[in-house]
């Protein structure tokens, strides 16, 4: 993240200068192209924990999630709803996705897990609304079976019902 | 530039003898075990003149590596080790824990209070084995619905119902953690795979497949680990990384006898340990063979 920011900081003044002076752009454009290309790739090293600003992967077929993943702009976690502020499996997170704030449930993590709990190759979320019902109608990757118990425990009688996420899962591991 | 590049690649390939230090080192180090030793060990296991001297097969330390304790001196405790071995044999009388290696394809059935039928089965390729005694564990990896999934199991976990070996084979490296950075087809296993039968007398085949890695970023610096089963590490690393790999290699480690001694169990001690458990393990093996030959009765399911 810091490196990404640095490139941003470095490039911003130059582009600003260039636009104001509006000199002969033909000389400067290759460099600029290079900078723009650099900004598209992520320079952040992978974070195995789900903290604020961790990039996630939407695995349901909700419209907003599909479009965000197709554009190569994965949602970022901007809040974890627990007291540790580190997201574990089944935790609710707030994500910034395509300029909007949506809630999601972590359904697969990259970090090392306990015995017999699957570890995934990506950090997966399923988008939900405030009542706990998912925005999509299908999850296209396997879901760990532990979520059954975890989400059932998190569901309170008059609060949000998270178990609806389990109903749209296609496969459990 | 070009010349230096060429010089570096050749010398790097020749001299890179990085050995991953495994505390649980009963495995032969790939570059240290010449082929004639493997040939020698084969007739021993089948029972030749040499084999008559000691009843214990030479390959027990590869089949049952978890019976050897951790060589770390601070952790040694003969009484605990002995008790653990007894517990392990007890567990082995209850379920069949087969011989398998890193690279074999396994199916583990375990009870899972969260699953619908209270039972879950996971099929995957074994990419890592570590620890010893009752704590021995392994990782299975598979790609299901284009999603890489890994599950870690303990070998002597009481919740495990069954461990099946679907395909028994070895690979060129002593861990396959680089499959995480490889193309998904190298870790994809069919979930409904049928077990492949292998002759009891036949040697375990070595699969010399070379895995193709994805471009960087990788999870580890594979170029420093002298991996035999990877095809294209050279393709993605820069000259600088090549130079750093060269600087970090430790070619003297293979001559460090003290290090080897500290990271392995001496042969005399191994013999002592296996002499203790051999009779029970052998009877379990015979029992397994008998069970295999017996036609297993499958309870017919009700159709209507």
GROMACS .gro file of C-alpha atoms in nm:
model
  477
    1UNK     CA    1   0.000   0.000   0.000
    2UNK     CA    2   0.272   0.242   0.093
    3UNK     CA    3   0.448   0.189  -0.236
    4UNK     CA    4   0.131   0.236  -0.427
    5UNK     CA    5   0.070   0.560  -0.245
    6UNK     CA    6   0.425   0.672  -0.311
    7UNK     CA    7   0.388   0.626  -0.684
    8UNK     CA    8   0.064   0.817  -0.663
    9UNK     CA    9   0.229   1.101  -0.477
   10UNK     CA   10   0.521   1.107  -0.715
   11UNK     CA   11   0.315   1.102  -1.027
   12UNK     CA   12   0.049   1.348  -0.924
   13UNK     CA   13   0.262   1.665  -0.921
   14UNK     CA   14   0.424   1.584  -1.252
   15UNK     CA   15   0.095   1.524  -1.427
   16UNK     CA   16  -0.041   1.839  -1.274
   17UNK     CA   17   0.261   2.036  -1.391
   18UNK     CA   18   0.237   1.891  -1.736
   19UNK     CA   19  -0.125   1.980  -1.773
   20UNK     CA   20  -0.071   2.337  -1.657
   21UNK     CA   21   0.238   2.405  -1.863
   22UNK     CA   22   0.106   2.202  -2.157
   23UNK     CA   23   0.447   2.166  -2.315
   24UNK     CA   24   0.526   1.943  -2.606
   25UNK     CA   25   0.362   1.624  -2.486
   26UNK     CA   26   0.518   1.391  -2.740
   27UNK     CA   27   0.838   1.379  -2.537
   28UNK     CA   28   0.667   1.307  -2.207
   29UNK     CA   29   0.395   1.065  -2.305
   30UNK     CA   30   0.600   0.742  -2.296
   31UNK     CA   31   0.695   0.806  -1.938
   32UNK     CA   32   0.340   0.891  -1.847
   33UNK     CA   33   0.211   0.575  -2.008
   34UNK     CA   34   0.459   0.383  -1.806
   35UNK     CA   35   0.337   0.545  -1.485
   36UNK     CA   36  -0.025   0.475  -1.570
   37UNK     CA   37   0.054   0.115  -1.640
   38UNK     CA   38   0.236   0.088  -1.309
   39UNK     CA   39  -0.071   0.208  -1.124
   40UNK     CA   40  -0.287  -0.074  -1.254
   41UNK     CA   41  -0.088  -0.351  -1.093
   42UNK     CA   42  -0.094  -0.403  -0.719
   43UNK     CA   43   0.241  -0.352  -0.553
   44UNK     CA   44   0.114  -0.444  -0.208
   45UNK     CA   45   0.243  -0.768  -0.071
   46UNK     CA   46  -0.031  -1.014   0.009
   47UNK     CA   47  -0.174  -0.977   0.358
   48UNK     CA   48  -0.282  -1.308   0.500
   49UNK     CA   49  -0.511  -1.140   0.754
   50UNK     CA   50  -0.836  -0.966   0.676
   51UNK     CA   51  -0.782  -0.618   0.811
   52UNK     CA   52  -0.885  -0.281   0.687
   53UNK     CA   53  -0.796  -0.227   0.319
   54UNK     CA   54  -0.752  -0.598   0.249
   55UNK     CA   55  -0.862  -0.685  -0.102
   56UNK     CA   56  -1.128  -0.954  -0.122
   57UNK     CA   57  -1.293  -1.162  -0.388
   58UNK     CA   58  -1.670  -1.170  -0.440
   59UNK     CA   59  -1.779  -1.526  -0.512
   60UNK     CA   60  -2.154  -1.488  -0.557
   61UNK     CA   61  -2.338  -1.386  -0.872
   62UNK     CA   62  -2.465  -1.048  -0.751
   63UNK     CA   63  -2.458  -0.784  -1.026
   64UNK     CA   64  -2.232  -0.539  -0.843
   65UNK     CA   65  -1.991  -0.810  -0.734
   66UNK     CA   66  -1.965  -0.960  -1.080
   67UNK     CA   67  -1.897  -0.621  -1.238
   68UNK     CA   68  -1.637  -0.525  -0.977
   69UNK     CA   69  -1.447  -0.849  -1.025
   70UNK     CA   70  -1.471  -0.829  -1.405
   71UNK     CA   71  -1.329  -0.477  -1.406
   72UNK     CA   72  -1.035  -0.589  -1.196
   73UNK     CA   73  -1.132  -0.362  -0.907
   74UNK     CA   74  -1.190  -0.606  -0.621
   75UNK     CA   75  -1.367  -0.477  -0.310
   76UNK     CA   76  -1.163  -0.362  -0.014
   77UNK     CA   77  -1.249  -0.433   0.345
   78UNK     CA   78  -1.310  -0.106   0.526
   79UNK     CA   79  -1.436  -0.243   0.856
   80UNK     CA   80  -1.451  -0.577   1.036
   81UNK     CA   81  -1.746  -0.623   1.269
   82UNK     CA   82  -1.572  -0.778   1.566
   83UNK     CA   83  -1.361  -0.659   1.858
   84UNK     CA   84  -1.029  -0.785   1.722
   85UNK     CA   85  -1.060  -0.595   1.394
   86UNK     CA   86  -0.911  -0.897   1.221
   87UNK     CA   87  -1.157  -1.095   1.017
   88UNK     CA   88  -1.183  -1.470   1.057
   89UNK     CA   89  -1.406  -1.719   0.885
   90UNK     CA   90  -1.776  -1.629   0.911
   91UNK     CA   91  -1.712  -1.272   1.024
   92UNK     CA   92  -1.908  -0.981   0.880
   93UNK     CA   93  -1.711  -0.711   0.701
   94UNK     CA   94  -1.796  -0.377   0.543
   95UNK     CA   95  -1.648  -0.343   0.196
   96UNK     CA   96  -1.597  -0.060  -0.047
   97UNK     CA   97  -1.708  -0.189  -0.383
   98UNK     CA   98  -1.747   0.026  -0.694
   99UNK     CA   99  -1.782   0.341  -0.486
  100UNK     CA  100  -2.049   0.193  -0.261
  101UNK     CA  101  -2.043   0.044   0.086
  102UNK     CA  102  -2.177  -0.309   0.113
  103UNK     CA  103  -2.166  -0.572   0.382
  104UNK     CA  104  -2.027  -0.916   0.325
  105UNK     CA  105  -1.952  -1.241   0.502
  106UNK     CA  106  -1.609  -1.403   0.483
  107UNK     CA  107  -1.661  -1.752   0.343
  108UNK     CA  108  -1.305  -1.865   0.277
  109UNK     CA  109  -0.967  -1.739   0.390
  110UNK     CA  110  -0.615  -1.764   0.263
  111UNK     CA  111  -0.451  -1.775   0.606
  112UNK     CA  112  -0.367  -2.102   0.780
  113UNK     CA  113  -0.668  -2.259   0.942
  114UNK     CA  114  -0.726  -2.504   1.221
  115UNK     CA  115  -0.729  -2.878   1.161
  116UNK     CA  116  -0.986  -3.002   0.910
  117UNK     CA  117  -1.099  -2.650   0.822
  118UNK     CA  118  -1.019  -2.576   0.459
  119UNK     CA  119  -0.775  -2.304   0.361
  120UNK     CA  120  -0.855  -2.134   0.034
  121UNK     CA  121  -0.632  -1.980  -0.231
  122UNK     CA  122  -0.821  -1.650  -0.214
  123UNK     CA  123  -1.012  -1.446   0.042
  124UNK     CA  124  -1.376  -1.495  -0.052
  125UNK     CA  125  -1.680  -1.296   0.052
  126UNK     CA  126  -2.051  -1.317  -0.018
  127UNK     CA  127  -2.230  -0.982  -0.030
  128UNK     CA  128  -2.533  -0.944   0.195
  129UNK     CA  129  -2.771  -0.663   0.283
  130UNK     CA  130  -2.856  -0.538   0.632
  131UNK     CA  131  -3.106  -0.820   0.696
  132UNK     CA  132  -2.846  -1.082   0.616
  133UNK     CA  133  -3.003  -1.196   0.291
  134UNK     CA  134  -2.748  -1.233   0.010
  135UNK     CA  135  -2.748  -1.002  -0.293
  136UNK     CA  136  -2.678  -1.286  -0.534
  137UNK     CA  137  -2.858  -1.613  -0.594
  138UNK     CA  138  -2.566  -1.855  -0.625
  139UNK     CA  139  -2.216  -1.906  -0.482
  140UNK     CA  140  -1.989  -2.058  -0.743
  141UNK     CA  141  -1.708  -2.189  -0.518
  142UNK     CA  142  -1.717  -2.444  -0.234
  143UNK     CA  143  -1.803  -2.321   0.116
  144UNK     CA  144  -1.653  -2.465   0.435
  145UNK     CA  145  -1.900  -2.667   0.641
  146UNK     CA  146  -1.795  -2.491   0.963
  147UNK     CA  147  -1.989  -2.189   0.840
  148UNK     CA  148  -2.311  -2.376   0.914
  149UNK     CA  149  -2.238  -2.369   1.284
  150UNK     CA  150  -2.070  -2.030   1.293
  151UNK     CA  151  -2.346  -1.849   1.107
  152UNK     CA  152  -2.615  -2.022   1.308
  153UNK     CA  153  -2.449  -1.900   1.627
  154UNK     CA  154  -2.422  -1.545   1.495
  155UNK     CA  155  -2.787  -1.529   1.399
  156UNK     CA  156  -2.999  -1.381   1.676
  157UNK     CA  157  -3.374  -1.417   1.702
  158UNK     CA  158  -3.466  -1.061   1.605
  159UNK     CA  159  -3.145  -0.962   1.425
  160UNK     CA  160  -3.013  -1.041   1.081
  161UNK     CA  161  -3.049  -1.397   0.956
  162UNK     CA  162  -2.712  -1.501   0.814
  163UNK     CA  163  -2.807  -1.859   0.746
  164UNK     CA  164  -2.960  -1.751   0.416
  165UNK     CA  165  -2.604  -1.743   0.280
  166UNK     CA  166  -2.582  -2.118   0.330
  167UNK     CA  167  -2.896  -2.173   0.124
  168UNK     CA  168  -2.737  -2.034  -0.193
  169UNK     CA  169  -2.416  -2.236  -0.164
  170UNK     CA  170  -2.354  -2.485  -0.443
  171UNK     CA  171  -2.107  -2.712  -0.267
  172UNK     CA  172  -1.963  -2.768   0.080
  173UNK     CA  173  -1.615  -2.899   0.160
  174UNK     CA  174   2.474  -0.854  -2.010
  175UNK     CA  175   2.406  -1.157  -2.218
  176UNK     CA  176   2.733  -1.322  -2.133
  177UNK     CA  177   2.702  -1.262  -1.761
  178UNK     CA  178   2.354  -1.398  -1.779
  179UNK     CA  179   2.473  -1.717  -1.941
  180UNK     CA  180   2.759  -1.758  -1.698
  181UNK     CA  181   2.533  -1.705  -1.404
  182UNK     CA  182   2.268  -1.951  -1.512
  183UNK     CA  183   2.513  -2.232  -1.569
  184UNK     CA  184   2.708  -2.185  -1.249
  185UNK     CA  185   2.389  -2.130  -1.057
  186UNK     CA  186   2.242  -2.456  -1.177
  187UNK     CA  187   2.558  -2.646  -1.101
  188UNK     CA  188   2.630  -2.506  -0.762
  189UNK     CA  189   2.287  -2.452  -0.616
  190UNK     CA  190   2.274  -2.710  -0.345
  191UNK     CA  191   2.033  -2.545  -0.107
  192UNK     CA  192   1.888  -2.809   0.118
  193UNK     CA  193   1.569  -2.728   0.300
  194UNK     CA  194   1.640  -2.818   0.659
  195UNK     CA  195   1.370  -3.047   0.778
  196UNK     CA  196   1.375  -3.121   1.146
  197UNK     CA  197   1.181  -3.430   1.063
  198UNK     CA  198   1.454  -3.557   0.838
  199UNK     CA  199   1.430  -3.923   0.773
  200UNK     CA  200   1.394  -3.872   0.404
  201UNK     CA  201   1.695  -3.917   0.181
  202UNK     CA  202   1.815  -3.588   0.044
  203UNK     CA  203   1.755  -3.604  -0.328
  204UNK     CA  204   2.104  -3.510  -0.441
  205UNK     CA  205   2.279  -3.719  -0.180
  206UNK     CA  206   2.121  -4.053  -0.238
  207UNK     CA  207   2.297  -4.213  -0.533
  208UNK     CA  208   2.093  -4.465  -0.735
  209UNK     CA  209   2.291  -4.765  -0.619
  210UNK     CA  210   2.167  -4.724  -0.263
  211UNK     CA  211   1.810  -4.742  -0.384
  212UNK     CA  212   1.894  -5.059  -0.576
  213UNK     CA  213   2.051  -5.210  -0.268
  214UNK     CA  214   1.756  -5.137  -0.049
  215UNK     CA  215   1.516  -5.313  -0.282
  216UNK     CA  216   1.636  -5.673  -0.240
  217UNK     CA  217   1.665  -5.613   0.132
  218UNK     CA  218   1.297  -5.540   0.158
  219UNK     CA  219   1.204  -5.849  -0.039
  220UNK     CA  220   1.422  -6.062   0.184
  221UNK     CA  221   1.761  -6.172   0.050
  222UNK     CA  222   2.073  -6.301   0.227
  223UNK     CA  223   2.135  -5.964   0.385
  224UNK     CA  224   1.775  -5.926   0.485
  225UNK     CA  225   1.795  -6.244   0.690
  226UNK     CA  226   2.026  -6.081   0.941
  227UNK     CA  227   1.771  -5.826   1.057
  228UNK     CA  228   1.403  -5.900   1.020
  229UNK     CA  229   1.312  -5.534   1.002
  230UNK     CA  230   1.280  -5.413   0.644
  231UNK     CA  231   1.513  -5.129   0.549
  232UNK     CA  232   1.233  -4.916   0.409
  233UNK     CA  233   1.040  -4.889   0.734
  234UNK     CA  234   1.179  -4.542   0.796
  235UNK     CA  235   1.014  -4.425   0.473
  236UNK     CA  236   0.687  -4.613   0.522
  237UNK     CA  237   0.645  -4.519   0.889
  238UNK     CA  238   0.845  -4.195   0.927
  239UNK     CA  239   0.629  -4.075   1.216
  240UNK     CA  240   0.755  -4.353   1.442
  241UNK     CA  241   1.094  -4.183   1.455
  242UNK     CA  242   1.103  -3.904   1.714
  243UNK     CA  243   1.198  -3.546   1.646
  244UNK     CA  244   1.579  -3.528   1.644
  245UNK     CA  245   1.583  -3.200   1.835
  246UNK     CA  246   1.771  -3.281   2.155
  247UNK     CA  247   1.569  -3.052   2.380
  248UNK     CA  248   1.250  -3.227   2.283
  249UNK     CA  249   1.367  -3.583   2.329
  250UNK     CA  250   1.202  -3.782   2.604
  251UNK     CA  251   1.237  -4.159   2.576
  252UNK     CA  252   0.943  -4.239   2.802
  253UNK     CA  253   0.704  -4.010   2.622
  254UNK     CA  254   0.822  -4.141   2.286
  255UNK     CA  255   0.759  -4.496   2.394
  256UNK     CA  256   0.412  -4.416   2.525
  257UNK     CA  257   0.334  -4.234   2.203
  258UNK     CA  258   0.442  -4.531   1.996
  259UNK     CA  259   0.209  -4.753   2.196
  260UNK     CA  260  -0.077  -4.514   2.137
  261UNK     CA  261   0.001  -4.501   1.768
  262UNK     CA  262  -0.007  -4.879   1.741
  263UNK     CA  263  -0.336  -4.883   1.930
  264UNK     CA  264  -0.480  -4.639   1.682
  265UNK     CA  265  -0.347  -4.841   1.391
  266UNK     CA  266  -0.536  -5.146   1.511
  267UNK     CA  267  -0.856  -4.942   1.492
  268UNK     CA  268  -0.816  -4.784   1.149
  269UNK     CA  269  -0.594  -4.867   0.857
  270UNK     CA  270  -0.333  -4.594   0.809
  271UNK     CA  271  -0.174  -4.681   0.477
  272UNK     CA  272   0.170  -4.606   0.341
  273UNK     CA  273   0.176  -4.280   0.147
  274UNK     CA  274   0.422  -4.017   0.037
  275UNK     CA  275   0.425  -3.654  -0.061
  276UNK     CA  276   0.269  -3.652  -0.408
  277UNK     CA  277   0.030  -3.942  -0.342
  278UNK     CA  278  -0.340  -3.884  -0.391
  279UNK     CA  279  -0.542  -3.951  -0.076
  280UNK     CA  280  -0.904  -3.947   0.030
  281UNK     CA  281  -0.975  -3.875   0.395
  282UNK     CA  282  -1.315  -3.947   0.545
  283UNK     CA  283  -1.368  -3.782   0.880
  284UNK     CA  284  -1.658  -3.709   1.105
  285UNK     CA  285  -1.764  -3.348   1.083
  286UNK     CA  286  -2.031  -3.218   1.322
  287UNK     CA  287  -2.100  -2.930   1.082
  288UNK     CA  288  -2.162  -3.136   0.769
  289UNK     CA  289  -2.508  -3.249   0.663
  290UNK     CA  290  -2.443  -3.623   0.701
  291UNK     CA  291  -2.201  -3.566   0.992
  292UNK     CA  292  -1.931  -3.705   0.765
  293UNK     CA  293  -1.708  -3.526   0.516
  294UNK     CA  294  -1.471  -3.667   0.259
  295UNK     CA  295  -1.189  -3.474   0.100
  296UNK     CA  296  -0.980  -3.594  -0.193
  297UNK     CA  297  -0.651  -3.429  -0.277
  298UNK     CA  298  -0.284  -3.458  -0.344
  299UNK     CA  299  -0.059  -3.471  -0.037
  300UNK     CA  300   0.170  -3.169  -0.061
  301UNK     CA  301   0.337  -3.172   0.279
  302UNK     CA  302   0.406  -3.409   0.567
  303UNK     CA  303   0.558  -3.296   0.893
  304UNK     CA  304   0.588  -3.357   1.265
  305UNK     CA  305   0.621  -3.696   1.423
  306UNK     CA  306   0.466  -3.920   1.679
  307UNK     CA  307   0.099  -3.866   1.753
  308UNK     CA  308   0.126  -3.516   1.613
  309UNK     CA  309   0.215  -3.629   1.260
  310UNK     CA  310   0.013  -3.437   1.003
  311UNK     CA  311  -0.024  -3.379   0.634
  312UNK     CA  312  -0.185  -3.133   0.394
  313UNK     CA  313  -0.414  -3.231   0.109
  314UNK     CA  314  -0.466  -2.993  -0.181
  315UNK     CA  315  -0.723  -2.996  -0.456
  316UNK     CA  316  -0.883  -2.751  -0.697
  317UNK     CA  317  -1.263  -2.769  -0.682
  318UNK     CA  318  -1.476  -2.539  -0.900
  319UNK     CA  319  -1.160  -2.344  -1.001
  320UNK     CA  320  -1.086  -2.272  -0.636
  321UNK     CA  321  -0.773  -2.406  -0.476
  322UNK     CA  322  -0.850  -2.566  -0.138
  323UNK     CA  323  -0.616  -2.717   0.119
  324UNK     CA  324  -0.707  -2.915   0.428
  325UNK     CA  325  -0.465  -3.014   0.699
  326UNK     CA  326  -0.523  -3.341   0.883
  327UNK     CA  327  -0.351  -3.514   1.169
  328UNK     CA  328  -0.264  -3.874   1.096
  329UNK     CA  329  -0.375  -4.003   1.436
  330UNK     CA  330  -0.680  -3.781   1.471
  331UNK     CA  331  -0.953  -3.991   1.639
  332UNK     CA  332  -1.224  -3.826   1.428
  333UNK     CA  333  -1.082  -3.969   1.107
  334UNK     CA  334  -1.282  -4.269   0.982
  335UNK     CA  335  -1.081  -4.377   0.686
  336UNK     CA  336  -0.766  -4.284   0.495
  337UNK     CA  337  -0.756  -4.422   0.143
  338UNK     CA  338  -0.466  -4.401  -0.097
  339UNK     CA  339  -0.612  -4.350  -0.444
  340UNK     CA  340  -0.278  -4.331  -0.621
  341UNK     CA  341   0.049  -4.425  -0.453
  342UNK     CA  342   0.345  -4.237  -0.599
  343UNK     CA  343   0.635  -4.016  -0.505
  344UNK     CA  344   0.751  -3.686  -0.650
  345UNK     CA  345   1.094  -3.538  -0.705
  346UNK     CA  346   1.081  -3.299  -0.406
  347UNK     CA  347   1.017  -3.359  -0.039
  348UNK     CA  348   0.734  -3.105  -0.035
  349UNK     CA  349   0.500  -2.977  -0.303
  350UNK     CA  350   0.414  -2.640  -0.152
  351UNK     CA  351   0.498  -2.481  -0.486
  352UNK     CA  352   0.173  -2.621  -0.625
  353UNK     CA  353   0.013  -2.314  -0.467
  354UNK     CA  354   0.198  -2.104  -0.723
  355UNK     CA  355   0.159  -2.349  -1.009
  356UNK     CA  356  -0.110  -2.364  -1.274
  357UNK     CA  357  -0.431  -2.516  -1.133
  358UNK     CA  358  -0.424  -2.826  -1.353
  359UNK     CA  359  -0.125  -2.960  -1.159
  360UNK     CA  360  -0.321  -2.982  -0.835
  361UNK     CA  361  -0.660  -3.078  -0.976
  362UNK     CA  362  -0.785  -3.421  -0.873
  363UNK     CA  363  -1.118  -3.575  -0.961
  364UNK     CA  364  -1.333  -3.603  -0.647
  365UNK     CA  365  -1.488  -3.933  -0.756
  366UNK     CA  366  -1.155  -4.093  -0.839
  367UNK     CA  367  -1.131  -4.472  -0.805
  368UNK     CA  368  -0.830  -4.618  -0.622
  369UNK     CA  369  -0.561  -4.749  -0.855
  370UNK     CA  370  -0.425  -5.090  -0.771
  371UNK     CA  371  -0.052  -5.134  -0.737
  372UNK     CA  372   0.138  -5.459  -0.697
  373UNK     CA  373   0.248  -5.520  -0.340
  374UNK     CA  374   0.595  -5.623  -0.450
  375UNK     CA  375   0.637  -5.336  -0.696
  376UNK     CA  376   0.843  -5.035  -0.598
  377UNK     CA  377   0.658  -4.709  -0.543
  378UNK     CA  378   0.673  -4.523  -0.876
  379UNK     CA  379   0.831  -4.179  -0.886
  380UNK     CA  380   0.634  -3.929  -1.089
  381UNK     CA  381   0.892  -3.701  -1.254
  382UNK     CA  382   0.638  -3.447  -1.377
  383UNK     CA  383   0.772  -3.092  -1.401
  384UNK     CA  384   0.527  -2.834  -1.275
  385UNK     CA  385   0.475  -2.504  -1.461
  386UNK     CA  386   0.458  -2.203  -1.230
  387UNK     CA  387   0.248  -1.894  -1.271
  388UNK     CA  388   0.436  -1.566  -1.315
  389UNK     CA  389   0.552  -1.386  -1.005
  390UNK     CA  390   0.457  -1.273  -0.733
  391UNK     CA  391   0.506  -1.606  -0.562
  392UNK     CA  392   0.450  -1.711  -0.203
  393UNK     CA  393   0.811  -1.817  -0.150
  394UNK     CA  394   1.142  -1.769  -0.324
  395UNK     CA  395   1.132  -2.093  -0.516
  396UNK     CA  396   1.451  -2.005  -0.704
  397UNK     CA  397   1.652  -2.048  -0.384
  398UNK     CA  398   1.525  -2.394  -0.302
  399UNK     CA  399   1.677  -2.604  -0.579
  400UNK     CA  400   1.345  -2.766  -0.668
  401UNK     CA  401   1.359  -3.061  -0.905
  402UNK     CA  402   0.990  -3.072  -0.992
  403UNK     CA  403   0.956  -2.719  -1.132
  404UNK     CA  404   1.006  -2.650  -1.501
  405UNK     CA  405   1.019  -2.274  -1.537
  406UNK     CA  406   1.170  -2.096  -1.238
  407UNK     CA  407   1.438  -1.946  -1.462
  408UNK     CA  408   1.180  -1.792  -1.688
  409UNK     CA  409   1.046  -1.546  -1.434
  410UNK     CA  410   1.340  -1.445  -1.215
  411UNK     CA  411   1.563  -1.151  -1.286
  412UNK     CA  412   1.941  -1.140  -1.294
  413UNK     CA  413   1.941  -0.983  -0.950
  414UNK     CA  414   1.734  -1.265  -0.802
  415UNK     CA  415   1.964  -1.516  -0.968
  416UNK     CA  416   2.262  -1.348  -0.808
  417UNK     CA  417   2.092  -1.341  -0.470
  418UNK     CA  418   2.004  -1.708  -0.497
  419UNK     CA  419   2.369  -1.774  -0.566
  420UNK     CA  420   2.473  -1.570  -0.264
  421UNK     CA  421   2.230  -1.747  -0.035
  422UNK     CA  422   2.313  -2.103  -0.127
  423UNK     CA  423   2.505  -2.310   0.123
  424UNK     CA  424   2.707  -2.568  -0.067
  425UNK     CA  425   2.907  -2.659   0.244
  426UNK     CA  426   2.603  -2.788   0.427
  427UNK     CA  427   2.625  -3.130   0.270
  428UNK     CA  428   2.967  -3.174   0.430
  429UNK     CA  429   2.846  -3.057   0.772
  430UNK     CA  430   2.835  -3.391   0.950
  431UNK     CA  431   2.740  -3.238   1.282
  432UNK     CA  432   2.437  -3.073   1.126
  433UNK     CA  433   2.330  -3.399   0.967
  434UNK     CA  434   2.376  -3.576   1.296
  435UNK     CA  435   2.164  -3.323   1.478
  436UNK     CA  436   1.886  -3.332   1.221
  437UNK     CA  437   1.848  -3.707   1.196
  438UNK     CA  438   1.800  -4.011   1.415
  439UNK     CA  439   2.108  -4.237   1.405
  440UNK     CA  440   2.070  -4.577   1.247
  441UNK     CA  441   2.123  -4.774   1.567
  442UNK     CA  442   1.848  -4.584   1.738
  443UNK     CA  443   1.617  -4.633   1.441
  444UNK     CA  444   1.676  -5.007   1.459
  445UNK     CA  445   1.593  -5.007   1.826
  446UNK     CA  446   1.268  -4.819   1.768
  447UNK     CA  447   1.155  -5.033   1.478
  448UNK     CA  448   1.250  -5.355   1.656
  449UNK     CA  449   1.005  -5.249   1.924
  450UNK     CA  450   0.713  -5.189   1.689
  451UNK     CA  451   0.802  -5.423   1.406
  452UNK     CA  452   0.607  -5.731   1.511
  453UNK     CA  453   0.281  -5.540   1.553
  454UNK     CA  454   0.324  -5.340   1.235
  455UNK     CA  455   0.401  -5.658   1.043
  456UNK     CA  456   0.091  -5.836   1.174
  457UNK     CA  457  -0.115  -5.530   1.079
  458UNK     CA  458   0.031  -5.542   0.730
  459UNK     CA  459  -0.055  -5.909   0.692
  460UNK     CA  460  -0.404  -5.842   0.814
  461UNK     CA  461  -0.444  -5.565   0.559
  462UNK     CA  462  -0.332  -5.797   0.280
  463UNK     CA  463  -0.580  -6.061   0.391
  464UNK     CA  464  -0.858  -5.807   0.401
  465UNK     CA  465  -0.768  -5.688   0.054
  466UNK     CA  466  -0.788  -6.038  -0.090
  467UNK     CA  467  -1.116  -6.111   0.081
  468UNK     CA  468  -1.402  -6.001  -0.134
  469UNK     CA  469  -1.551  -5.713   0.055
  470UNK     CA  470  -1.920  -5.748   0.113
  471UNK     CA  471  -2.112  -5.442   0.004
  472UNK     CA  472  -2.450  -5.403   0.162
  473UNK     CA  473  -2.705  -5.359  -0.116
  474UNK     CA  474  -2.892  -5.033  -0.102
  475UNK     CA  475  -3.266  -5.018  -0.126
  476UNK     CA  476  -3.370  -4.900  -0.468
  477UNK     CA  477  -3.730  -4.821  -0.400
   0.00000   0.00000   0.00000
